[in-house]
Amino acid sequence: MVQLTPVLYKAYHGGHLTIRLALGGCTKWPFHHIVASPNKCPTDGHFMEQLGSYDPLSSSYGKKLIALNLDQIWHCIGCGAHLSKPVEKLLEVLLAAQKTDTEATETRELTSVNIAVGTRLKSS
Amino acid sequence: PGVCRAGTPCRGLCSEAESGSPKIKKPTFMDEEVQSILIKMTGLDLLKIFKPAIRETKPPTYKLMTQAQLEEATRQAIEAAKVRLKMPPVLEERTPINDVLAEDKILEGTETVKYVFTDISYSIPHRERFIVVREPSGTLRKASWEERDRMIQIYFPKEGRRVLTPVIFREENLQTMYSQDRHVDVLNLCVAQFEPDSADYIKIHHQTYEDIDKYGKYDLLRSTRHFGGMAWYFVNKKKIDGLLIDQIQRDLVDDATSLVQLYHILHPDGQSAQEAKEQAAEGLQLIKVFAKTEAQKGAYIELTLQAYQEAFISSSAAS
């Protein structure tokens, strides 16, 4: 991973702050940090501040653990940060923001397909 | 946004008695009077408080001191000992959290797992943190106390506390610890692991005190910070006979009288309290009044008192 020095930041023009998931962890064991970083930087590269974490492996406690530093998130959004798609999805789960039934039925179909694929893989 | 957590008990405030006259304030663990009595009973055995703990060994240091320096060092040791003897709080059991924040049927079936959202803002006290669970059925509920403790330990780890309950707090292992006379270690681990108002903490403490009472091992806790809690538990349950007998046998008659005084403060409507007020009893007389009226093992207490008095008289006659 290239460590960008302040000299090289000037090469990035016209980017904006984004709150997104930075993937870390090992093979077959993903772990995401929720991070506020400039748009143009690589996802797991330099960031402005860490705003929380997301543990998608529900096998650890049977639950997916999400930590959110709400003070700082409101501050960043107030400063004009954008949210990436996965972060939006997480916040939708928290705030029940799937406003229309059609969106919800789409996700439901997707989940049931995933469950079916999963059970078929386990049985085979 | 939102309301701070309900269910945190108020410490140090007296609450009214449930029955009887509403003007009498029931004394709590944190009252100054009660605390002074308990601190006096705990004693200050420096050798036991500063007993060597198991850690990396280094060769001992020897210092050459004058009498004045030795007294100064002892005084400083007593100050440090008082800090070590600070009693852990005794609170009532916390009420379970059952709040449902929202029921969103739209989200039913969209997820297969629970999502736990924790707020990790640094400036919020742990009791007021938002820890919220979104179930697969779509309900958004506040996390229960055990889930809260686990999450707070994951994101704000405290030294000495494990995320999952250690194996040592199971029944069989506790019994092994009791048989090895390691009640102090059990209580220290319990204080480090659980919150003072959690059900596990209170249950383990009560179990330890019952075991000590059964076998009369009161001296194990004598110079530790758990003695006050033990005395408070016995006085509330009205089971102070064993403790009284143990104190008289070890010639700690002042502590025995203060224990009976504490009993009278907590149960002023009882028989022994009223008789003691009539007779204006002091010292040994107080214990005798208590032994006659409200004690279960009154005969034992009187016997031990008699034996103590005879020993006292014979020793004063001999000297």
XYZ file of C-alpha atoms in Angstrom:
443
model
C 0.000 0.000 0.000
C 1.491 3.337 -1.033
C 1.623 5.859 1.788
C 0.705 9.194 0.264
C 2.757 12.087 1.559
C 1.150 15.538 1.774
C 3.099 16.503 -1.367
C 1.122 14.062 -3.471
C -2.323 15.080 -2.141
C -2.212 18.106 -4.412
C -2.556 15.720 -7.371
C -6.171 15.127 -6.290
C -8.420 17.879 -7.598
C -12.086 18.399 -6.948
C -12.723 15.472 -4.676
C -15.168 15.450 -1.790
C -15.315 13.770 1.586
C -17.052 10.384 1.551
C -18.131 8.134 4.384
C -17.492 4.600 3.201
C -16.486 1.109 4.270
C -12.748 0.373 4.245
C -12.169 -3.375 3.873
C -9.619 -5.010 6.152
C -9.206 -8.369 7.857
C -7.914 -11.619 6.345
C -8.879 -13.985 3.544
C -12.406 -15.337 4.098
C -12.717 -12.983 7.125
C -13.765 -9.486 6.037
C -13.997 -6.597 8.481
C -14.907 -3.053 7.516
C -13.985 0.242 9.136
C -16.486 3.030 8.580
C -14.238 5.852 7.526
C -14.473 9.459 6.305
C -11.920 9.910 3.539
C -11.418 11.955 0.352
C -13.195 10.587 -2.674
C -10.108 10.028 -4.797
C -8.076 8.073 -2.248
C -8.063 4.259 -2.435
C -10.723 2.704 -0.184
C -8.337 1.265 2.339
C -5.834 4.104 2.087
C -5.459 7.404 3.858
C -8.540 8.657 5.699
C -9.519 11.766 7.628
C -11.074 9.992 10.580
C -12.506 6.641 11.568
C -16.183 6.778 12.371
C -16.898 3.211 13.407
C -16.751 -0.375 12.261
C -18.920 -3.020 10.616
C -18.448 -6.719 11.293
C -20.319 -8.666 8.571
C -19.347 -12.076 9.983
C -22.415 -12.871 12.029
C -20.870 -16.125 13.196
C -19.017 -14.305 15.987
C -22.099 -13.597 18.107
C -24.915 -14.551 15.757
C -25.351 -10.842 15.091
C -23.767 -8.280 12.797
C -22.070 -5.656 14.920
C -22.034 -2.056 13.744
C -20.432 0.750 15.720
C -21.179 4.343 14.735
C -19.600 7.467 16.208
C -22.790 9.455 15.779
C -21.349 12.796 16.959
C -18.659 12.730 14.310
C -20.952 11.371 11.585
C -23.373 14.250 12.032
C -20.407 16.651 12.023
C -19.000 15.187 8.767
C -22.379 15.202 7.054
C -22.770 18.764 8.215
C -19.427 19.570 6.571
C -20.801 18.117 3.360
C -19.671 14.503 3.248
C -21.325 12.049 0.886
C -22.287 8.488 1.802
C -21.357 5.438 -0.214
C -23.960 2.829 -1.218
C -23.104 0.170 1.420
C -23.117 2.787 4.199
C -26.497 3.976 2.953
C -27.793 0.394 3.116
C -26.575 0.041 6.715
C -28.270 3.251 7.734
C -31.433 2.078 5.963
C -31.481 -0.966 8.232
C -31.064 1.287 11.240
C -33.589 3.927 10.243
C -36.016 1.678 8.301
C -35.602 4.001 5.333
C -36.724 1.522 2.652
C -39.603 3.764 1.976
C -41.507 1.871 -0.676
C -42.828 -1.641 -0.569
C -41.262 -2.443 -3.946
C -37.744 -1.778 -2.639
C -38.453 -3.977 0.381
C -39.852 -6.831 -1.744
C -36.771 -6.663 -3.999
C -34.441 -7.046 -0.992
C -36.656 -9.825 0.356
C -36.398 -11.767 -2.895
C -32.656 -11.265 -2.970
C -32.294 -12.549 0.609
C -34.457 -15.597 -0.055
C -32.381 -16.378 -3.174
C -29.226 -16.069 -1.057
C -30.680 -18.369 1.593
C -31.644 -20.953 -1.066
C -28.177 -20.841 -2.633
C -26.598 -21.148 0.784
C -28.644 -24.205 1.795
C -27.981 -25.854 -1.567
C -24.229 -25.298 -1.144
C -24.315 -26.708 2.402
C -26.268 -29.812 1.416
C -24.104 -30.587 -1.627
C -31.452 12.867 20.469
C -33.476 10.743 22.828
C -33.898 10.061 26.489
C -31.210 8.883 28.870
C -31.536 5.330 30.135
C -34.066 4.652 32.846
C -33.276 2.124 35.493
C -30.136 3.682 37.005
C -30.754 3.597 40.752
C -29.934 6.716 42.778
C -27.047 6.162 45.109
C -26.804 7.905 48.455
C -30.425 9.048 48.587
C -32.661 7.674 51.323
C -35.952 6.212 50.195
C -39.030 6.036 52.366
C -39.849 2.792 54.184
C -42.524 0.760 52.454
C -44.646 0.139 55.529
C -44.894 1.795 58.903
C -44.528 5.517 59.513
C -43.628 7.380 56.309
C -41.405 9.887 58.108
C -38.638 7.427 59.089
C -35.942 7.316 56.365
C -34.563 3.838 55.704
C -30.771 4.021 55.934
C -28.869 2.978 52.802
C -25.405 1.506 52.388
C -23.882 4.886 51.579
C -24.960 6.779 54.737
C -22.043 8.286 56.650
C -23.086 6.679 59.926
C -23.378 3.245 58.374
C -20.105 3.644 56.463
C -18.200 4.725 59.593
C -19.452 1.679 61.526
C -18.551 -0.674 58.664
C -15.077 0.854 58.194
C -14.359 0.471 61.918
C -15.423 -3.187 61.801
C -13.298 -3.938 58.745
C -10.132 -3.349 60.695
C -6.758 -2.299 59.319
C -4.404 -5.278 59.293
C -1.543 -3.862 57.181
C 0.188 -7.224 56.815
C -2.914 -8.760 55.267
C -3.797 -5.782 53.042
C -0.320 -5.533 51.520
C 0.136 -9.286 51.264
C 2.459 -10.112 48.335
C 0.400 -10.700 45.205
C 1.462 -13.217 42.583
C 3.552 -11.297 40.075
C 7.089 -11.222 38.670
C 9.537 -11.576 41.513
C 12.405 -9.198 42.141
C 14.787 -9.253 45.075
C 13.444 -7.437 48.160
C 14.738 -3.952 49.047
C 15.905 -3.140 52.537
C 15.945 0.390 53.928
C 17.627 1.712 57.059
C 15.317 4.146 58.857
C 15.168 6.140 62.048
C 12.161 5.806 64.346
C 10.610 9.010 62.937
C 11.042 7.811 59.341
C 9.500 4.466 60.254
C 6.472 6.211 61.751
C 6.174 8.378 58.644
C 6.332 5.265 56.417
C 3.675 3.518 58.528
C 1.435 6.570 58.264
C 1.775 6.598 54.473
C 1.056 2.858 54.394
C -2.121 3.436 56.411
C -3.238 6.098 53.908
C -2.617 3.709 51.005
C -4.440 0.931 52.870
C -7.510 3.133 53.352
C -7.626 3.692 49.587
C -7.442 -0.067 49.022
C -10.233 -0.658 51.520
C -12.761 1.524 49.660
C -15.944 -0.559 49.541
C -17.565 -1.512 46.223
C -21.138 -0.163 46.040
C -24.161 -2.204 47.072
C -27.029 -1.447 44.696
C -30.396 -2.995 44.004
C -30.874 -5.283 41.041
C -31.476 -3.433 37.781
C -34.831 -3.730 36.036
C -34.603 -5.436 32.612
C -34.966 -3.251 29.509
C -37.900 -4.156 27.291
C -38.326 -1.025 25.188
C -39.355 -1.431 21.573
C -38.518 1.712 19.617
C -40.230 0.870 16.318
C -42.015 -1.974 14.593
C -41.367 -1.812 10.873
C -43.216 -4.571 9.069
C -41.699 -3.375 5.774
C -38.326 -4.786 6.782
C -39.618 -8.233 7.727
C -37.759 -10.933 5.835
C -35.217 -8.581 4.279
C -32.485 -9.651 6.680
C -31.641 -13.034 8.173
C -29.504 -11.875 11.078
C -29.815 -9.405 13.908
C -28.039 -6.079 13.499
C -26.615 -4.469 16.629
C -25.921 -0.721 16.366
C -23.714 0.870 19.017
C -23.013 4.559 19.428
C -19.303 5.037 20.131
C -19.224 8.785 20.704
C -16.538 9.346 23.279
C -18.229 11.958 25.436
C -21.319 9.971 26.445
C -21.298 8.047 29.766
C -21.721 4.308 29.286
C -25.106 4.229 30.999
C -26.611 6.637 28.465
C -25.203 5.076 25.323
C -27.564 4.041 22.512
C -27.267 0.335 21.836
C -30.052 -0.815 19.569
C -30.906 -4.146 17.924
C -32.791 -4.575 14.654
C -34.365 -8.051 14.603
C -35.006 -10.007 11.353
C -38.701 -9.574 12.061
C -38.304 -5.830 11.685
C -38.607 -4.670 15.300
C -36.119 -2.087 16.518
C -35.535 -2.629 20.232
C -33.119 -1.400 22.864
C -30.445 -3.951 23.756
C -30.778 -5.853 27.039
C -28.363 -5.220 29.904
C -26.177 -8.251 29.081
C -25.905 -7.224 25.425
C -25.074 -3.660 26.498
C -22.284 -4.823 28.824
C -20.839 -7.052 26.081
C -20.876 -4.302 23.448
C -19.375 -1.719 25.785
C -16.617 -4.171 26.691
C -15.908 -4.818 22.970
C -15.609 -1.168 21.995
C -14.342 0.314 25.278
C -12.395 -2.509 26.863
C -11.894 -2.277 30.620
C -8.928 -3.948 32.239
C -9.694 -7.236 33.962
C -13.076 -7.660 32.286
C -13.731 -10.367 29.685
C -16.361 -10.073 26.964
C -17.935 -13.470 27.629
C -18.519 -14.540 31.246
C -15.488 -16.496 32.519
C -15.899 -20.185 33.293
C -14.976 -19.619 36.938
C -18.419 -18.234 37.741
C -20.162 -21.549 37.129
C -21.565 -23.481 40.090
C -19.013 -26.314 40.230
C -16.013 -24.023 39.897
C -17.347 -21.651 42.556
C -17.708 -24.588 44.952
C -14.077 -25.552 44.291
C -12.969 -22.007 45.056
C -14.983 -21.982 48.298
C -13.470 -25.274 49.412
C -10.020 -23.762 48.873
C -10.962 -20.746 51.041
C -10.506 -18.304 48.132
C -13.625 -16.222 48.701
C -11.651 -12.965 48.414
C -10.417 -13.919 44.928
C -13.966 -14.822 43.847
C -15.300 -11.468 45.041
C -12.468 -9.493 43.412
C -13.050 -11.229 40.067
C -16.775 -10.597 40.397
C -16.232 -6.858 41.035
C -13.942 -6.648 37.984
C -16.244 -8.576 35.649
C -19.816 -7.454 36.382
C -21.589 -4.145 36.916
C -22.587 -3.569 40.586
C -26.282 -3.669 39.853
C -26.350 -6.708 37.569
C -28.144 -9.869 38.641
C -25.011 -12.034 38.365
C -22.965 -9.736 40.628
C -25.617 -9.728 43.374
C -26.236 -13.481 43.092
C -22.543 -14.391 43.359
C -22.003 -12.031 46.268
C -24.977 -13.458 48.176
C -23.791 -16.999 47.474
C -20.296 -16.201 48.792
C -21.682 -14.599 51.948
C -23.972 -17.593 52.573
C -21.049 -19.979 52.201
C -18.953 -17.921 54.656
C -21.844 -17.920 57.111
C -22.315 -21.695 56.815
C -18.703 -22.467 57.699
C -18.007 -19.451 59.922
C -15.067 -18.196 57.843
C -15.633 -14.516 58.623
C -11.969 -13.848 59.219
C -11.175 -14.384 55.516
C -12.805 -11.075 54.646
C -11.746 -9.188 57.766
C -9.243 -6.643 56.375
C -10.553 -6.579 52.816
C -12.925 -4.160 51.122
C -15.692 -6.778 50.994
C -16.244 -6.925 54.764
C -18.633 -3.956 54.773
C -20.807 -5.500 52.078
C -20.914 -8.793 53.969
C -21.903 -7.126 57.258
C -24.587 -5.098 55.433
C -26.013 -8.290 53.853
C -26.181 -10.101 57.195
C -27.793 -7.166 58.987
C -30.425 -6.907 56.261
C -31.160 -10.628 56.466
C -31.077 -10.554 60.295
C -28.415 -13.286 60.439
C -25.709 -11.580 62.477
C -25.387 -14.304 65.152
C -22.470 -16.168 63.565
C -20.581 -12.925 62.974
C -21.209 -11.767 66.565
C -19.927 -15.044 68.019
C -16.822 -14.895 65.832
C -16.091 -11.306 66.893
C -16.496 -12.049 70.630
C -14.270 -15.117 70.349
C -11.544 -12.975 68.788
C -11.870 -10.357 71.587
C -13.326 -7.694 69.239
C -16.124 -6.660 71.595
C -16.198 -3.062 70.288
C -16.907 -4.362 66.795
C -19.644 -6.610 68.203
C -21.350 -3.648 69.917
C -21.136 -1.520 66.767
C -22.661 -4.410 64.778
C -25.614 -4.547 67.168
C -25.916 -0.730 66.940
C -26.042 -1.015 63.122
C -28.742 -3.663 63.491
C -30.767 -1.274 65.644
C -30.335 1.561 63.125
C -31.681 -0.648 60.338
C -34.487 -2.341 62.269
C -35.658 0.278 64.779
C -39.099 -1.322 65.079
C -37.727 -4.599 66.395
C -37.943 -5.894 69.929
C -34.250 -5.605 70.795
C -34.004 -2.003 69.594
C -36.893 -0.866 71.764
C -35.661 -2.751 74.847
C -32.179 -1.317 74.377
C -33.628 2.209 74.211
C -35.601 1.611 77.430
C -32.618 0.282 79.309
C -30.185 2.743 77.658
C -27.805 -0.190 77.316
C -24.105 0.223 76.527
C -21.399 -2.197 75.443
C -21.770 -5.785 76.635
C -25.232 -5.021 78.017
C -26.365 -4.168 74.462
C -25.209 -7.552 73.168
C -26.968 -9.326 76.037
C -30.240 -7.513 75.283
C -29.954 -8.517 71.636
C -29.117 -12.143 72.535
C -32.182 -12.380 74.777
C -34.687 -10.856 72.370
C -34.055 -11.307 68.672
C -31.142 -13.683 68.127
C -31.607 -17.212 66.756
C -28.549 -18.566 68.582
C -29.111 -16.509 71.754
C -27.796 -19.272 74.028
C -24.518 -19.531 72.091
C -23.975 -15.776 72.239
C -24.542 -15.675 76.004
C -22.165 -18.622 76.518
C -19.399 -16.963 74.482
C -19.973 -13.681 76.329
C -19.655 -15.508 79.660
C -16.455 -17.255 78.542
C -15.029 -13.922 77.336
C -15.862 -12.202 80.627
C -14.262 -15.000 82.676
C -11.135 -14.885 80.492
C -11.041 -11.087 80.847
C -11.380 -11.241 84.625
C -8.755 -13.968 85.003
C -6.266 -12.142 82.732
C -6.777 -8.834 84.567
C -6.399 -10.657 87.883
C -3.200 -12.343 86.703
C -1.620 -9.086 85.432
